CSV table of N, CA, C and O in Angstrom, one decimal:
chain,number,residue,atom,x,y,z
U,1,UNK,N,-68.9,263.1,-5.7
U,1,UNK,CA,-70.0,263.6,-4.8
U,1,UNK,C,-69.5,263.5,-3.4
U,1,UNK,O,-69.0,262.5,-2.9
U,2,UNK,N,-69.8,264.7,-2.7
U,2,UNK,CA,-69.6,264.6,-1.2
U,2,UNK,C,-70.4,264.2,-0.6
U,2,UNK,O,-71.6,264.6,-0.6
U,3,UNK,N,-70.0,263.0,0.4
U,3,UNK,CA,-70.8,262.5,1.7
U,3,UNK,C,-71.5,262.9,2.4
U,3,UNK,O,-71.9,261.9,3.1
U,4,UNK,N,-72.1,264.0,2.8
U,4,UNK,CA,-72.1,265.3,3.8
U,4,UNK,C,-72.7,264.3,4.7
U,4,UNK,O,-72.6,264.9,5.8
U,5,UNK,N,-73.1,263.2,5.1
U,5,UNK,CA,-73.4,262.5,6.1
U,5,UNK,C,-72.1,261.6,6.7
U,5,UNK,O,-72.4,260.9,7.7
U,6,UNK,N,-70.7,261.6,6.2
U,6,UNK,CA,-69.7,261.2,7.0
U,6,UNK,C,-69.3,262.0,8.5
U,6,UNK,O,-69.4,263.1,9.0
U,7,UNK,N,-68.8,260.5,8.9
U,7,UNK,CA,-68.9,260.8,10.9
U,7,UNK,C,-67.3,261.7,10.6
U,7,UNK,O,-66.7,261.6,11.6
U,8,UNK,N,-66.9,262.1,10.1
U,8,UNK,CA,-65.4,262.9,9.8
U,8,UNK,C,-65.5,264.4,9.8
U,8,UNK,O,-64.9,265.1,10.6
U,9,UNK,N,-66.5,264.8,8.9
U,9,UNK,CA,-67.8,266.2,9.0
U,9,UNK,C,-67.7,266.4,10.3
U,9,UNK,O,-67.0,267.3,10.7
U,10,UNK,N,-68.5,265.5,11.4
U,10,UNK,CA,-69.0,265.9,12.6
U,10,UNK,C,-67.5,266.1,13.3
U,10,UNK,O,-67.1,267.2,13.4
U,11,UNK,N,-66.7,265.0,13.7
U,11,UNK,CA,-65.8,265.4,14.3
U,11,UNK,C,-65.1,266.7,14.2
U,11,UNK,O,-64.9,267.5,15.1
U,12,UNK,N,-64.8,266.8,12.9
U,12,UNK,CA,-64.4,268.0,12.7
U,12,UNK,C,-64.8,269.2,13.1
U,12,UNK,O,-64.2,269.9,13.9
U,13,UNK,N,-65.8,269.5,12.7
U,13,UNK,CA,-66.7,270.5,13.0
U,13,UNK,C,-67.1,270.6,14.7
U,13,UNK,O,-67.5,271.7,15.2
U,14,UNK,N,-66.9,269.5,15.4
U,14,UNK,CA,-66.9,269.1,17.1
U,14,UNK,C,-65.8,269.8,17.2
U,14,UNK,O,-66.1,270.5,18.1
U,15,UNK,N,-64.5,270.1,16.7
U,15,UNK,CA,-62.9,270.0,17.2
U,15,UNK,C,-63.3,271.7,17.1
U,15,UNK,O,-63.4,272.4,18.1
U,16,UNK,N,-63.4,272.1,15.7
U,16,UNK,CA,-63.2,273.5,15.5
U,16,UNK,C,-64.3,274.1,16.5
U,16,UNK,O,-63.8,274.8,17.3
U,17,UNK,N,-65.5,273.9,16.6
U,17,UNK,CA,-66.1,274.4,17.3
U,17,UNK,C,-66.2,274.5,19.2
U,17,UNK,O,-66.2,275.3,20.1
U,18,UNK,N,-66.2,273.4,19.0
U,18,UNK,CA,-65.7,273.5,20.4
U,18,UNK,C,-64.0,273.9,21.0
U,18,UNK,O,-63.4,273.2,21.7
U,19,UNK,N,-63.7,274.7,20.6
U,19,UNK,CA,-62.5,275.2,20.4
U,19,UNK,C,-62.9,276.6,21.8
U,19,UNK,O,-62.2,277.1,22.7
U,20,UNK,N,-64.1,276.9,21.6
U,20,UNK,CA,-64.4,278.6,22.1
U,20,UNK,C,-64.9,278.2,23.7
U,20,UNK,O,-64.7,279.2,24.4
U,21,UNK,N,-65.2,277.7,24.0
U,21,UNK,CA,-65.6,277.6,25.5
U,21,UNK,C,-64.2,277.1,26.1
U,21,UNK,O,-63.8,277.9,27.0
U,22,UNK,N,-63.3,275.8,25.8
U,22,UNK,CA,-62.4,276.1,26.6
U,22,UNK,C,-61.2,276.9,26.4
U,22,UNK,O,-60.2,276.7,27.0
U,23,UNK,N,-61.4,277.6,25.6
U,23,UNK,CA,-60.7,279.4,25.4
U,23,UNK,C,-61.4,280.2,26.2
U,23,UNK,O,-60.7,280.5,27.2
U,24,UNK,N,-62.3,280.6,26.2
U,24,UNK,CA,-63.2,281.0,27.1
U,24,UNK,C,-63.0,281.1,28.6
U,24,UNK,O,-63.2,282.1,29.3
U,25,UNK,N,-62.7,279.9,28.8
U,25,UNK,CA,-62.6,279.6,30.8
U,25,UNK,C,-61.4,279.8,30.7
U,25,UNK,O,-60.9,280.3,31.7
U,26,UNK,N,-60.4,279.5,29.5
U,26,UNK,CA,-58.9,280.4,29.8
U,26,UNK,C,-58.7,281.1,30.1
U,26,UNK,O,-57.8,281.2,31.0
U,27,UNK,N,-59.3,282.1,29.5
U,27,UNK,CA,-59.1,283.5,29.8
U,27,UNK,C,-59.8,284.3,30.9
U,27,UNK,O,-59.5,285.5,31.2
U,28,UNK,N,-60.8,283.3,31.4
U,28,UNK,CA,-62.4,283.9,32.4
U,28,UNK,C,-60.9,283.8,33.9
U,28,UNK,O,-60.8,284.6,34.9
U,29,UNK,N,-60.0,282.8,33.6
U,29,UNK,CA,-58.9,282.5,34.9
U,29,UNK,C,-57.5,283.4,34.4
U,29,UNK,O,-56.4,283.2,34.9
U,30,UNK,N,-57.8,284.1,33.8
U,30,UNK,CA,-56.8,285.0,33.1
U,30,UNK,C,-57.2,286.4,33.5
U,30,UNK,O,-56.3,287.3,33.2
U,31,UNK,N,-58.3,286.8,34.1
U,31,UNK,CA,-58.8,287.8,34.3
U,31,UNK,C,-59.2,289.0,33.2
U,31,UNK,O,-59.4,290.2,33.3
U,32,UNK,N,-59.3,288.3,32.2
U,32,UNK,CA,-59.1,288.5,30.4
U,32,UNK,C,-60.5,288.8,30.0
U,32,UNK,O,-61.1,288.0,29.2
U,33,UNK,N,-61.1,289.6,30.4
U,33,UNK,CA,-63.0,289.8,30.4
U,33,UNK,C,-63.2,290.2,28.8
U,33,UNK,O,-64.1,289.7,28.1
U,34,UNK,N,-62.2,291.3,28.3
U,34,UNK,CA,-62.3,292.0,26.9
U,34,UNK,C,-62.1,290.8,26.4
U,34,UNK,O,-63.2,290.3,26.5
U,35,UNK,N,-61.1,289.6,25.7
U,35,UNK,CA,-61.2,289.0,25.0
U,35,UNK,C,-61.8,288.0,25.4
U,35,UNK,O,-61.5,287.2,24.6
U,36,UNK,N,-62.7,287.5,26.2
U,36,UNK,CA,-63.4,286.5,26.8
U,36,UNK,C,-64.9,287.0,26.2
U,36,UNK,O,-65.7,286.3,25.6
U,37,UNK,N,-65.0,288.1,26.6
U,37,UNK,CA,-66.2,288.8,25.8
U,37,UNK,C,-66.4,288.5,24.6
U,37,UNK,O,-67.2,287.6,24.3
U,38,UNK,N,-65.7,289.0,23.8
U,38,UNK,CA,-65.1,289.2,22.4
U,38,UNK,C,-65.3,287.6,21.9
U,38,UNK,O,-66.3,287.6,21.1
U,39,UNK,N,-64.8,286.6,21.9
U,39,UNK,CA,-64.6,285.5,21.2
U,39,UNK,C,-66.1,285.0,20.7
U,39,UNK,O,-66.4,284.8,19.5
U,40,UNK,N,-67.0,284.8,21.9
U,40,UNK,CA,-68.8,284.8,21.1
U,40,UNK,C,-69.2,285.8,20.0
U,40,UNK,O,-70.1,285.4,19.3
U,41,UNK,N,-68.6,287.2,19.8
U,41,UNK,CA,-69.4,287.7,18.8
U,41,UNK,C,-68.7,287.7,18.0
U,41,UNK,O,-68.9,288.4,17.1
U,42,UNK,N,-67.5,286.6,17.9
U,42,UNK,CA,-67.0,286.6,16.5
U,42,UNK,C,-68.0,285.6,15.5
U,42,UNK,O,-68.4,284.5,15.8
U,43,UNK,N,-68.3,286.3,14.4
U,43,UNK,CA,-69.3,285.9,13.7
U,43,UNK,C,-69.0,284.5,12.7
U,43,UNK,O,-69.6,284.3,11.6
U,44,UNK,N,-68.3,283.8,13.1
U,44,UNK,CA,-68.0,282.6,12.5
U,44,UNK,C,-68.9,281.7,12.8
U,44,UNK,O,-69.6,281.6,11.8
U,45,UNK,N,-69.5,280.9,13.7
U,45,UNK,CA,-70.5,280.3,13.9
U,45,UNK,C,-71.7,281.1,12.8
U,45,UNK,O,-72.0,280.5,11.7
U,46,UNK,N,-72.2,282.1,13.1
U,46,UNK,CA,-73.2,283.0,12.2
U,46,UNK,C,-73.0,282.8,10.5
U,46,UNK,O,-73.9,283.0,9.6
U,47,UNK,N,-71.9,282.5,10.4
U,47,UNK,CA,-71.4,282.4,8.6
U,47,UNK,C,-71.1,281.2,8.7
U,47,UNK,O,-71.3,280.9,7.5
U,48,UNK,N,-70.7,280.1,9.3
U,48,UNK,CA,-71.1,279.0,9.1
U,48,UNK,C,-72.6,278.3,8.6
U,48,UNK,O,-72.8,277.8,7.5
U,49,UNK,N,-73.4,278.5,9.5
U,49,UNK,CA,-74.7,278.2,9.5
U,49,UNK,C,-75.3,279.0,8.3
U,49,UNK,O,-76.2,278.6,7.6
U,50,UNK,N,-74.6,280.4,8.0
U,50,UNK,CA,-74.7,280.7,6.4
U,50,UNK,C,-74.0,279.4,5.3
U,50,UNK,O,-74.7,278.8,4.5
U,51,UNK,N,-73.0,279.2,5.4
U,51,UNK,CA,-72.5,278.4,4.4
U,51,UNK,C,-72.8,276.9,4.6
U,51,UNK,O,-72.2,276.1,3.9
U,52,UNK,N,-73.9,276.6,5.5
U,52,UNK,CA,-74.2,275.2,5.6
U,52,UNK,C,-75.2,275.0,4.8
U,52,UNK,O,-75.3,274.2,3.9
U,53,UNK,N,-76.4,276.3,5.4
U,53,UNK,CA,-77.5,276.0,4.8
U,53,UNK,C,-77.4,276.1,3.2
U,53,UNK,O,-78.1,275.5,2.5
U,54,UNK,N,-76.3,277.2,2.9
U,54,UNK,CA,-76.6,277.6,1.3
U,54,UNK,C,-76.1,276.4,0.2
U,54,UNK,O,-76.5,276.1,-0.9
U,55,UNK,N,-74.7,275.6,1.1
U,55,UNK,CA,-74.1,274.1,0.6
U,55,UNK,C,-75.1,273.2,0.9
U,55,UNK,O,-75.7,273.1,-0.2
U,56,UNK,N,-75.7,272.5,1.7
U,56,UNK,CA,-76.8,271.4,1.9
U,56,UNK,C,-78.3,271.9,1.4
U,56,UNK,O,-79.2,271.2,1.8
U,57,UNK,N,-78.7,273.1,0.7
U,57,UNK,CA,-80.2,273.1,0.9
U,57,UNK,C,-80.1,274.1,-0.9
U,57,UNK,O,-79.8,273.7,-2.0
U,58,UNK,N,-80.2,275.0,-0.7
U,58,UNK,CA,-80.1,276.4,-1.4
U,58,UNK,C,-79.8,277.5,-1.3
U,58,UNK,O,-79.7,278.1,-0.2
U,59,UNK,N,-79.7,278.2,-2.5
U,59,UNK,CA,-78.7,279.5,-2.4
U,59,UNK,C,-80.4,280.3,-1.5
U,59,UNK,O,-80.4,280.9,-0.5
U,60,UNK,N,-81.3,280.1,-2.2
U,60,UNK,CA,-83.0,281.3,-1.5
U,60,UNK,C,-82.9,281.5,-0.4
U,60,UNK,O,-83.1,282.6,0.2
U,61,UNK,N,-82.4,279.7,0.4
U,61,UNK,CA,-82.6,279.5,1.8
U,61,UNK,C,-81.5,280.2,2.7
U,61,UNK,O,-81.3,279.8,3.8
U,62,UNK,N,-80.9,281.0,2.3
U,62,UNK,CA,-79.8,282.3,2.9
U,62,UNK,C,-80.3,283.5,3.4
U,62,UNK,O,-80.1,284.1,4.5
U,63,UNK,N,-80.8,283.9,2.5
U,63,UNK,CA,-81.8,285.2,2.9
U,63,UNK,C,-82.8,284.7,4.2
U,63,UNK,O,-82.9,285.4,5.3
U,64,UNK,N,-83.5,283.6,4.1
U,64,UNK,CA,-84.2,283.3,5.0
U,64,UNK,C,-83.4,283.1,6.6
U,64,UNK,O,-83.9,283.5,7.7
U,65,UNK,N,-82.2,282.3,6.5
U,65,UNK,CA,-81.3,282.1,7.5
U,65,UNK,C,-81.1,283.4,8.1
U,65,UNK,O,-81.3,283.5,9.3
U,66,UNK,N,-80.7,284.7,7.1
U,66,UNK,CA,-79.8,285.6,7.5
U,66,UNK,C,-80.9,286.8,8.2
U,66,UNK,O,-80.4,287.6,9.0
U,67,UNK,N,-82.0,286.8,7.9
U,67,UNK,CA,-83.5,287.5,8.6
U,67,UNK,C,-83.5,286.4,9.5
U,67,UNK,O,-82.5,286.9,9.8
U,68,UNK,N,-83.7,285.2,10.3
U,68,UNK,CA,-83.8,284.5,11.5
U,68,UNK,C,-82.9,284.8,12.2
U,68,UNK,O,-83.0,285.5,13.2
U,69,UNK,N,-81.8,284.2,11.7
U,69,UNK,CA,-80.2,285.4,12.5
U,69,UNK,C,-80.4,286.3,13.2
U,69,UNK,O,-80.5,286.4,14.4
U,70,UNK,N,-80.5,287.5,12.1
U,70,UNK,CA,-80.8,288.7,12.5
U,70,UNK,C,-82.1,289.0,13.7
U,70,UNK,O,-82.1,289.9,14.6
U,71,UNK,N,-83.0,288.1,13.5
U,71,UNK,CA,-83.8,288.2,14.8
U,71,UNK,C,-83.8,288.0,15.7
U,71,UNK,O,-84.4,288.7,16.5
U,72,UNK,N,-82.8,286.5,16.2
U,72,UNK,CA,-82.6,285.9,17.1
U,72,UNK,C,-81.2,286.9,17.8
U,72,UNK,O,-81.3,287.2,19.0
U,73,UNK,N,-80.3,287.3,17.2
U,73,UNK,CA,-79.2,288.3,17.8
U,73,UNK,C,-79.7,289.5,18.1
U,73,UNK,O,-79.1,290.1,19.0
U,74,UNK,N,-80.8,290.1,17.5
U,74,UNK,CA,-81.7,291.1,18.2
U,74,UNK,C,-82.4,290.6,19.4
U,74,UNK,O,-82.1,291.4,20.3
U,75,UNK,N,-83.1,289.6,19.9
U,75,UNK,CA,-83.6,289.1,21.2
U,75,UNK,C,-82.3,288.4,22.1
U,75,UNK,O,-82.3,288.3,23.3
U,76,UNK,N,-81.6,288.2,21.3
U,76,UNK,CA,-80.0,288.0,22.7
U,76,UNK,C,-79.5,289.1,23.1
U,76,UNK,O,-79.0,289.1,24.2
U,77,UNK,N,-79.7,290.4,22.3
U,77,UNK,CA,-79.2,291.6,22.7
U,77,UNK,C,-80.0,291.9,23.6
U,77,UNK,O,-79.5,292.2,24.7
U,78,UNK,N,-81.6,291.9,23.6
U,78,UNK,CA,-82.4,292.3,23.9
U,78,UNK,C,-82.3,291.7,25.7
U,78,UNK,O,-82.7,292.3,26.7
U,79,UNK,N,-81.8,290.5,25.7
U,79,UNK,CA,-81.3,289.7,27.1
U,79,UNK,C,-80.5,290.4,27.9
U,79,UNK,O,-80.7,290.8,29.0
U,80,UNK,N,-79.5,290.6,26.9
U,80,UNK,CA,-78.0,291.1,27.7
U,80,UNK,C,-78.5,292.5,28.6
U,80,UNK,O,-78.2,293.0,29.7
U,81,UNK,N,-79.6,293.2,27.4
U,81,UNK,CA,-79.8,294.7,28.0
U,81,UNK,C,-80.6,294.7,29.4
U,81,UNK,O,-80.5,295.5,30.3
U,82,UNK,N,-81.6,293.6,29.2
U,82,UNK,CA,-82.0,293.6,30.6
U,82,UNK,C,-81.7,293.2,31.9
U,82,UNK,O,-82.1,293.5,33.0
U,83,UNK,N,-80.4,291.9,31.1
U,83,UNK,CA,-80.0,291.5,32.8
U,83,UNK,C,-78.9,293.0,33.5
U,83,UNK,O,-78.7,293.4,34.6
U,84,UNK,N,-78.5,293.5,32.2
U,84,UNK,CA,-77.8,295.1,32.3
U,84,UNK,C,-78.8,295.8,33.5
U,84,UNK,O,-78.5,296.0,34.7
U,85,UNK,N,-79.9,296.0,33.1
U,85,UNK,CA,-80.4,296.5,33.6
U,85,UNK,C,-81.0,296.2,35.4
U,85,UNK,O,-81.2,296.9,36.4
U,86,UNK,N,-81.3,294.7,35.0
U,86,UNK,CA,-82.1,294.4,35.8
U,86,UNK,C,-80.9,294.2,37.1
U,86,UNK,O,-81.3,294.5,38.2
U,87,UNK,N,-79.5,293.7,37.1
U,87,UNK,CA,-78.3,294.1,37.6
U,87,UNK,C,-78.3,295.4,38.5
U,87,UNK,O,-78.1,295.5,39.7
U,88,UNK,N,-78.5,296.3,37.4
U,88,UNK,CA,-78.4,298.1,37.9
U,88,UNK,C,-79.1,298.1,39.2
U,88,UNK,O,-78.7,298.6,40.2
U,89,UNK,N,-80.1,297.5,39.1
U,89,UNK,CA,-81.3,297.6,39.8
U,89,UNK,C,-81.7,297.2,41.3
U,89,UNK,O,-82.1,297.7,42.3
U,90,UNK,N,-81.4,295.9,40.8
U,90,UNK,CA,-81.3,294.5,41.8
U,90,UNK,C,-80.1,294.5,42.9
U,90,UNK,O,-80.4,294.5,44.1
U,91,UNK,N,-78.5,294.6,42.1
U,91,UNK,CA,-77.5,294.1,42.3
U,91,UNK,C,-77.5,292.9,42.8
U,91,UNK,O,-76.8,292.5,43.8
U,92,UNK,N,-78.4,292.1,42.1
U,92,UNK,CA,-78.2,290.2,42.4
U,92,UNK,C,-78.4,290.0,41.2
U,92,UNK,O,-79.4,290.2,40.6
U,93,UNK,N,-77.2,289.4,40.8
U,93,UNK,CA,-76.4,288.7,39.1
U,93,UNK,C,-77.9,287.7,39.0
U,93,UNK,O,-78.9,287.8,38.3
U,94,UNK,N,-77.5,286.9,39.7
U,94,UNK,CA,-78.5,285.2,39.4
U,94,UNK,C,-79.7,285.9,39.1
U,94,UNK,O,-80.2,285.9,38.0
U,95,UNK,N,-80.2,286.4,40.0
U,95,UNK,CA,-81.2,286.6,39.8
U,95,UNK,C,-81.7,288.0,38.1
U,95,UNK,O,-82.7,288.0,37.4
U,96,UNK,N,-80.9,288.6,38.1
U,96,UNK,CA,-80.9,289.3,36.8
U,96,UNK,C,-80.6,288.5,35.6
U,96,UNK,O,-81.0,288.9,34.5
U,97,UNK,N,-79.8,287.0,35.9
U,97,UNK,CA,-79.8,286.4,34.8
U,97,UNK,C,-81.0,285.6,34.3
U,97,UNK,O,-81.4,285.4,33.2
U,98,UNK,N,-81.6,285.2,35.9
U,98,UNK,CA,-82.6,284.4,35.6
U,98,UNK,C,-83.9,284.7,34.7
U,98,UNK,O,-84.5,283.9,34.0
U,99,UNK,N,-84.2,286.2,34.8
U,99,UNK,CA,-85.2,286.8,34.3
U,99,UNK,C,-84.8,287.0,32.8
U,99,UNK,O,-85.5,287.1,31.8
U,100,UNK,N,-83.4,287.2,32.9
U,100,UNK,CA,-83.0,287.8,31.3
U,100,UNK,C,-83.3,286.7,30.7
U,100,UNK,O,-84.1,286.9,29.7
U,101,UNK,N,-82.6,285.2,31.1
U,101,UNK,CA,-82.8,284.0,30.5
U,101,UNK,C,-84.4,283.6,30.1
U,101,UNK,O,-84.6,283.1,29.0
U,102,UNK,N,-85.5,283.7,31.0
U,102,UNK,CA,-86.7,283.2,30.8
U,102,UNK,C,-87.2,284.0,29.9
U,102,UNK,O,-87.5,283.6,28.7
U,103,UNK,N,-87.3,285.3,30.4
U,103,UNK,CA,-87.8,286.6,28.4
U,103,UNK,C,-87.5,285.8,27.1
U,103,UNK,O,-88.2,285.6,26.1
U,104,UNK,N,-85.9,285.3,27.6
U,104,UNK,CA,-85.1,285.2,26.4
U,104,UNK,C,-85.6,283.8,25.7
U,104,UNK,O,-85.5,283.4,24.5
U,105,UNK,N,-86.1,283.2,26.7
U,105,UNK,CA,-86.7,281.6,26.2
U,105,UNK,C,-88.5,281.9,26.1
U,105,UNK,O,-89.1,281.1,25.4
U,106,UNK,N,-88.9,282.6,26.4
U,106,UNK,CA,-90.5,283.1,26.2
U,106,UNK,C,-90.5,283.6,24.6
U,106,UNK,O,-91.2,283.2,23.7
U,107,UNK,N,-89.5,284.4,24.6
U,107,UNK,CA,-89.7,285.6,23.2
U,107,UNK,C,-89.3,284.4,22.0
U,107,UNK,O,-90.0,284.4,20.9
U,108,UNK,N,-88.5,283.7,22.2
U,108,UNK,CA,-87.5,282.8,21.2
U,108,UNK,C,-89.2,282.1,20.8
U,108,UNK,O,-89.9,282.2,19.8
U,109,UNK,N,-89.5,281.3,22.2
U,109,UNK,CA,-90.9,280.5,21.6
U,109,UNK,C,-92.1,281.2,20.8
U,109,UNK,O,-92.9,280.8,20.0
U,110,UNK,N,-91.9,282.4,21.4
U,110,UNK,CA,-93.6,283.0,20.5
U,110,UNK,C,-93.0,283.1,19.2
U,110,UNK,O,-93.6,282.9,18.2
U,111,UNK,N,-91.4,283.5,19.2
U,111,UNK,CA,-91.0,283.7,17.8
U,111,UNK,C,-91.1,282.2,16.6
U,111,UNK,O,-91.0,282.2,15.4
U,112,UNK,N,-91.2,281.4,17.4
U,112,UNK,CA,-90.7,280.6,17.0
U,112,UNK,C,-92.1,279.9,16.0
U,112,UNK,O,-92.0,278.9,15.4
């Protein structure tokens, strides 16, 4: 039987995952926007959190994961498009993030 509570699990899972932010500022000093972009929508985190819940809980509790997923990457999109917009608009970043970010923490809680 597996431990799933060994401190070895977490490290690990610390090492691989935190792997993408300082790739990230690598490349953000690389002038590297396309793959700097690109590295968050690789959907490995997203299939992890599938293969976690379906290993520690149940196979049912997948479908449920994968409709919350899906909702919460619909209201992140829903962020990006406004600070898009609100950018267009404005032309002040901070402030187009700030508004994108608050929707994005309003909508998350009623969802929630």
């Amino acid at each position: 039987m597996v431990n799933k509570e060994n401190i070895y699990y977490y490290i690990l899972y610390s090492l691989i995952g935190g792997t993408i932010l300082p790739l990230q500022y690598y490349l953000s000093l690389q002038n590297n926007s396309k793959i700097c972009a690109f590295l968050p929508t690789i959907p490995i985190l997203g299939l992890s959190g599938l293969f976690f819940i379906i290993f520690n809980n149940s196979f049912s509790q997948g479908n449920n994961y994968i409709t919350n997923h899906i909702k919460f990457l619909s209201i992140t999109i829903s962020m990006y498009i406004i600070i898009l917009i609100m950018n267009y608009i404005t032309e002040k970043l901070l402030l187009s993030v700030s508004i994108g970010i608050i929707m994005w923490v309003i909508t998350n809680y009623l969802i929630m």
